[in-house]
Coordinates of C-alpha atoms in Angstrom, one line a residue:
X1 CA 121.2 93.6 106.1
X2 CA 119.8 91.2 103.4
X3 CA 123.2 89.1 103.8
X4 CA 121.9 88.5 107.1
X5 CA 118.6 87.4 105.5
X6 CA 119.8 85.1 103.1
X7 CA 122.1 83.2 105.8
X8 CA 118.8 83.3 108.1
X9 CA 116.7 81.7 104.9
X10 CA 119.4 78.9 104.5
X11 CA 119.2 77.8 108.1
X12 CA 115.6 77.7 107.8
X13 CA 115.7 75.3 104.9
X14 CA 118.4 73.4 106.4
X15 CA 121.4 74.2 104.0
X16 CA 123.0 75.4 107.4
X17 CA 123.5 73.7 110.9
X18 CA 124.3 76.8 112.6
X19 CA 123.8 80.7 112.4
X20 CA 127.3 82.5 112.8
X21 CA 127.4 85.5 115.4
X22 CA 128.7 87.7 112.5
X23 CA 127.4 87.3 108.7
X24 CA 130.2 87.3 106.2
X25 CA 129.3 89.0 103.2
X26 CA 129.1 87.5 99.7
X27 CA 131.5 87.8 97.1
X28 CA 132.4 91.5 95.9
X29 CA 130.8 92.2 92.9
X30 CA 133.6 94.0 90.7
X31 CA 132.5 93.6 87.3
X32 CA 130.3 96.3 86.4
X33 CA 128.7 94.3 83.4
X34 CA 127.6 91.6 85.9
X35 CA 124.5 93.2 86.6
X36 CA 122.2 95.8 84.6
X37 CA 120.1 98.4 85.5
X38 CA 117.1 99.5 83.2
X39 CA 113.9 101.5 83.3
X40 CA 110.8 102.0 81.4
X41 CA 107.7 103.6 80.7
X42 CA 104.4 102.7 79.3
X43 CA 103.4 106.3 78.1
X44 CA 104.5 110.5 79.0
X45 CA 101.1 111.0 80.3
X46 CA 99.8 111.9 83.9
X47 CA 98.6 107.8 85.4
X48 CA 101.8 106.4 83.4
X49 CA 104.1 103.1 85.2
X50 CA 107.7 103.3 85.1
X51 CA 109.3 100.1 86.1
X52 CA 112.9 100.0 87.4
X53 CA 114.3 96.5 86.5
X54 CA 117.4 95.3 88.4
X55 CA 118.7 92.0 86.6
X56 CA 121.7 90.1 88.8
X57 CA 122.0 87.1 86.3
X58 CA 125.4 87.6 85.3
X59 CA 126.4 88.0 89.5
X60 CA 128.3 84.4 90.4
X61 CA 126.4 83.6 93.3
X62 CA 124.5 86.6 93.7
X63 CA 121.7 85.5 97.2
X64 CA 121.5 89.3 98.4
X65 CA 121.3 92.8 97.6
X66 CA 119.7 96.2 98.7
X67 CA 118.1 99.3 96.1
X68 CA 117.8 102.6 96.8
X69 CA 115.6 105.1 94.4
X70 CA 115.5 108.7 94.9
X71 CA 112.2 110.3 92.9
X72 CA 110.2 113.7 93.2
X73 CA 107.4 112.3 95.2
X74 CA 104.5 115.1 94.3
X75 CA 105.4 113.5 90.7
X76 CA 105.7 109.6 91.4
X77 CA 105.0 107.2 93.5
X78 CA 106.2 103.7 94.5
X79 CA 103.8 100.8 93.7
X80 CA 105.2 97.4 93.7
X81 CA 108.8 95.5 93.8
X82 CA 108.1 92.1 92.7
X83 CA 110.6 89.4 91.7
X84 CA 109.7 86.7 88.6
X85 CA 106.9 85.0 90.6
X86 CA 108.6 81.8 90.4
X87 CA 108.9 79.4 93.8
X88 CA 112.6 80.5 93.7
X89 CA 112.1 83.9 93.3
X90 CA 113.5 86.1 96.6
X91 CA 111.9 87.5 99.5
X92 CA 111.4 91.0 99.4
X93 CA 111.3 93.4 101.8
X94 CA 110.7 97.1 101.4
X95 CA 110.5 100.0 103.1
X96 CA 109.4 104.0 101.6
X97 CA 110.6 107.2 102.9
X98 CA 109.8 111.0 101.8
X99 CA 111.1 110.9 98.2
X100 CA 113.4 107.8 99.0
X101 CA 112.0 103.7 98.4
X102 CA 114.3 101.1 99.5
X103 CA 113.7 97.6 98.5
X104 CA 115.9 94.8 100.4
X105 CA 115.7 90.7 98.7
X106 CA 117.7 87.6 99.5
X107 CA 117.3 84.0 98.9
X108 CA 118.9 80.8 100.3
X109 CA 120.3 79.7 97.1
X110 CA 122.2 81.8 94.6
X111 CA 119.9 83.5 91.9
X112 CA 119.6 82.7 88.8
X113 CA 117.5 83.0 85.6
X114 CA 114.5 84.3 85.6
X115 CA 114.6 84.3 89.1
X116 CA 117.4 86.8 89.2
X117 CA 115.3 89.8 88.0
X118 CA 113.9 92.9 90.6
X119 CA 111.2 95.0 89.2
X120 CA 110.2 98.1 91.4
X121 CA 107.4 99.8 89.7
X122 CA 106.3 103.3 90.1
X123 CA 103.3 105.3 89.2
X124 CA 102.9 108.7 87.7
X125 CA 100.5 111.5 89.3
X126 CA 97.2 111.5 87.9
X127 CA 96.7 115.0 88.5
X128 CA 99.8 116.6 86.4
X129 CA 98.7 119.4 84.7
X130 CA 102.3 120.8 83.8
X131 CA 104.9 119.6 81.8
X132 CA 107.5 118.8 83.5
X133 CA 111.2 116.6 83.2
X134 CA 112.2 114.6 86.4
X135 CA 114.0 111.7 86.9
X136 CA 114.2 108.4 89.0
X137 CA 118.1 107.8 90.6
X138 CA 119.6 104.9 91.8
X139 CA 121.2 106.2 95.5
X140 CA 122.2 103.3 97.2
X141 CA 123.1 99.3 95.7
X142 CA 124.8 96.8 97.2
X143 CA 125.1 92.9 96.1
X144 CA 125.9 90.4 98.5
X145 CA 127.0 92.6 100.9
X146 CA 129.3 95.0 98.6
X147 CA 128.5 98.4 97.6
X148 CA 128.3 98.9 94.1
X149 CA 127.6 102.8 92.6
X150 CA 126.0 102.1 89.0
X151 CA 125.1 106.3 89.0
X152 CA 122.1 105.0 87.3
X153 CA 119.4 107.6 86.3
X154 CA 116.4 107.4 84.5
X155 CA 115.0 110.8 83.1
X156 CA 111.7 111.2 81.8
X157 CA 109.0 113.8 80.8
X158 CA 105.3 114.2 81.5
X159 CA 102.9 115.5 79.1
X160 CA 100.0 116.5 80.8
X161 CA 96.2 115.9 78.9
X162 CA 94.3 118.8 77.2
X163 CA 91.1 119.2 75.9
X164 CA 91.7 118.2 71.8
X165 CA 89.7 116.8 69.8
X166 CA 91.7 114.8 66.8
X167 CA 90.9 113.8 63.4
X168 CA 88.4 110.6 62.9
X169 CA 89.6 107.6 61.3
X170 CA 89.0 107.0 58.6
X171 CA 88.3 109.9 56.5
X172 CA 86.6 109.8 54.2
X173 CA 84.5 106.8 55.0
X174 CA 81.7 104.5 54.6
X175 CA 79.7 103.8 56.3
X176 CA 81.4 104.3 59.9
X177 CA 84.0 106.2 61.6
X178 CA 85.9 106.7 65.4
X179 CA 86.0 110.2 66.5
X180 CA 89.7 110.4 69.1
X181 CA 89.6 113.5 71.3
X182 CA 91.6 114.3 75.0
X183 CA 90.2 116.0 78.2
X184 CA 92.1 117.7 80.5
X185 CA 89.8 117.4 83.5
X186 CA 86.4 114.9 84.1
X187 CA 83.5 116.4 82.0
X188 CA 80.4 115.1 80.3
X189 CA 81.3 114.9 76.7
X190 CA 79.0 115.3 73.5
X191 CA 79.9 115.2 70.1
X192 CA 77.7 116.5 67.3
X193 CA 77.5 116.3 63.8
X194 CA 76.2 119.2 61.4
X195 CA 75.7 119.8 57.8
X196 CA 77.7 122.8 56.0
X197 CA 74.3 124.5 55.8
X198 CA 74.2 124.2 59.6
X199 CA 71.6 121.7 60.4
X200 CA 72.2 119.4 63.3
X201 CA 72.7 115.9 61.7
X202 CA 73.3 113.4 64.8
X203 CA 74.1 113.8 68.8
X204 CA 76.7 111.4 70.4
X205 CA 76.0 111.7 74.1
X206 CA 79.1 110.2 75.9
X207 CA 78.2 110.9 79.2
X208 CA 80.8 111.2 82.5
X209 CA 84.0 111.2 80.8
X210 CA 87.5 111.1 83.0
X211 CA 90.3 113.4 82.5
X212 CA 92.5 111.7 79.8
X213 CA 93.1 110.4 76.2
X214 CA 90.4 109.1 73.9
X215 CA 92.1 107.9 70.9
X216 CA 91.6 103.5 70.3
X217 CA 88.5 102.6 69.0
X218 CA 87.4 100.9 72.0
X219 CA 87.0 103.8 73.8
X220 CA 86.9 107.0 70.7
X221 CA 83.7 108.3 69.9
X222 CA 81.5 106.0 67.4
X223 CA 79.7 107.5 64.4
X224 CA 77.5 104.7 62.2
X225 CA 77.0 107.5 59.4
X226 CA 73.4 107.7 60.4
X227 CA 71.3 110.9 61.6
X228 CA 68.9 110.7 64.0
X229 CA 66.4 109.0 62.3
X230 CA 68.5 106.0 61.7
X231 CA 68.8 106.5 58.0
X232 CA 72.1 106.8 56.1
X233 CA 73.4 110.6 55.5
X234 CA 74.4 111.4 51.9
X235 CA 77.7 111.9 50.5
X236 CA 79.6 115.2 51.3
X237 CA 81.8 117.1 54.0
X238 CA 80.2 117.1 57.3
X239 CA 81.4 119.4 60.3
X240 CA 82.0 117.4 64.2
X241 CA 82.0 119.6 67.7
X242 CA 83.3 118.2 70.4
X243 CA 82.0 119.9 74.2
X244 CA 82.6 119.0 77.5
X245 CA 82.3 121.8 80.4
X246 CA 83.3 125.0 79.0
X247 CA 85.3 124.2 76.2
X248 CA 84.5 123.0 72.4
X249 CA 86.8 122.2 69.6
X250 CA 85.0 121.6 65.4
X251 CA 86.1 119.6 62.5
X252 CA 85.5 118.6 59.7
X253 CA 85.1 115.3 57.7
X254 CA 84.1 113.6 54.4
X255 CA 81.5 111.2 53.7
X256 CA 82.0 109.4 50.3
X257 CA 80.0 106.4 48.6

């Protein structure tokens, strides 16, 4: 039990004489606004983190507790459980099952601050190629030794990637653009640029491409409004294919001066 931890941690920093046969636990945590639960995540796409955050702030002399998260595990996976990083911050233990991850943390002196915070993070398949809804469930909490039932669920949906290729930014321009496209699987990727009358105008060889989205300008296909010669194309509606593997995907966009 992580009461029995804390009290261990106190006599190892001397803020006990003597360990007791039997641990007392803490304080009963009745107030079900003296901690929160949250959850978060950084996209709906296959690769995305969801962090669970467990805040005991607002627990009077919260040293101890114990989480229990139920998930699909073909969908997620457990990553991380970190506290704030501070020298006060708990130890944590943890300890993964088939779809179950239990994290255990205590500390010698009652938590508080920054250093009452518990993030477990988790990490989405890479390899989704569904949509599907799941959801991450709080199964077990206890707080200095009580048991505490938040039913606590976070639900969330997965968008998985397909081959697209977007509209550039901006259109109509001069003298440059970013061409944003998605693939749904690893593929060598080449963009080229034709006139209406047909005529290949410029290649864009983007080489080994991962399965994924395309879209910031650090990472969307560049166009300098050049052909292949180097010298400036004239003003006028331009058509853009995307291929990678088997598939291919045309649009079309405006140069103006």
């Amino acid at each position: 039990m992580s009461s029995d931890a804390a009290t261990l941690l106190e006599y190892d920093v001397g803020l006990v004489d003597d360990l007791p046969v039997i641990v007392t636990p803490g304080a009963p945590v009745a107030r079900a606004g003296s901690y929160r639960l949250a959850a978060d995540a950084s996209s709906d796409r296959p690769g995305a983190r969801i962090v669970v955050t467990l805040d005991v702030g607002g627990v009077v002399g919260a040293r101890s507790g114990e989480l229990l998260l139920g998930f699909d595990p073909t969908l997620v996976r457990p990553v991380s459980a970190t506290g704030s990083g501070t020298n006060r911050a708990p130890l944590i233990a943890d300890s993964e099952g088939e779809g179950q991850y239990a994290v255990a943390f205590a500390s010698a002196r009652a938590l508080t601050g920054r250093d009452a915070s518990l993030a477990v993070a988790f990490e989405v398949a890479t390899d989704t190629r569904r949509a599907v809804e799941s959801a991450i469930r709080v199964r077990g909490l206890r707080l200095n030794g009580a048991k505490v039932d938040p039913g606590f669920e976070y639900a969330f949906q997965v968008r998985p990637y397909e081959f697209r290729l977007y509209a550039n930014y901006p259109n109509p321009f001069n003298p440059e653009t970013w061409i944003p496209f998605e693939l749904a699987e690893d593929a060598d990727a080449t963009i080229r640029i034709y006139g209406m009358a047909g005529r290949l105008v410029r290649t864009l060889e983007l080489g080994a491409r991962a399965m994924g989205e395309y879209t910031s300008r650090a990472d969307a296909a560049y166009w300098d409004g050049a052909n292949s010669y180097g010298e400036r194309v004239a003003s006028g509606v331009y058509v853009y294919e995307l291929t990678a593997g088997e598939d291919r995907s045309l649009r079309r966009m405006v140069v103006r001066k």
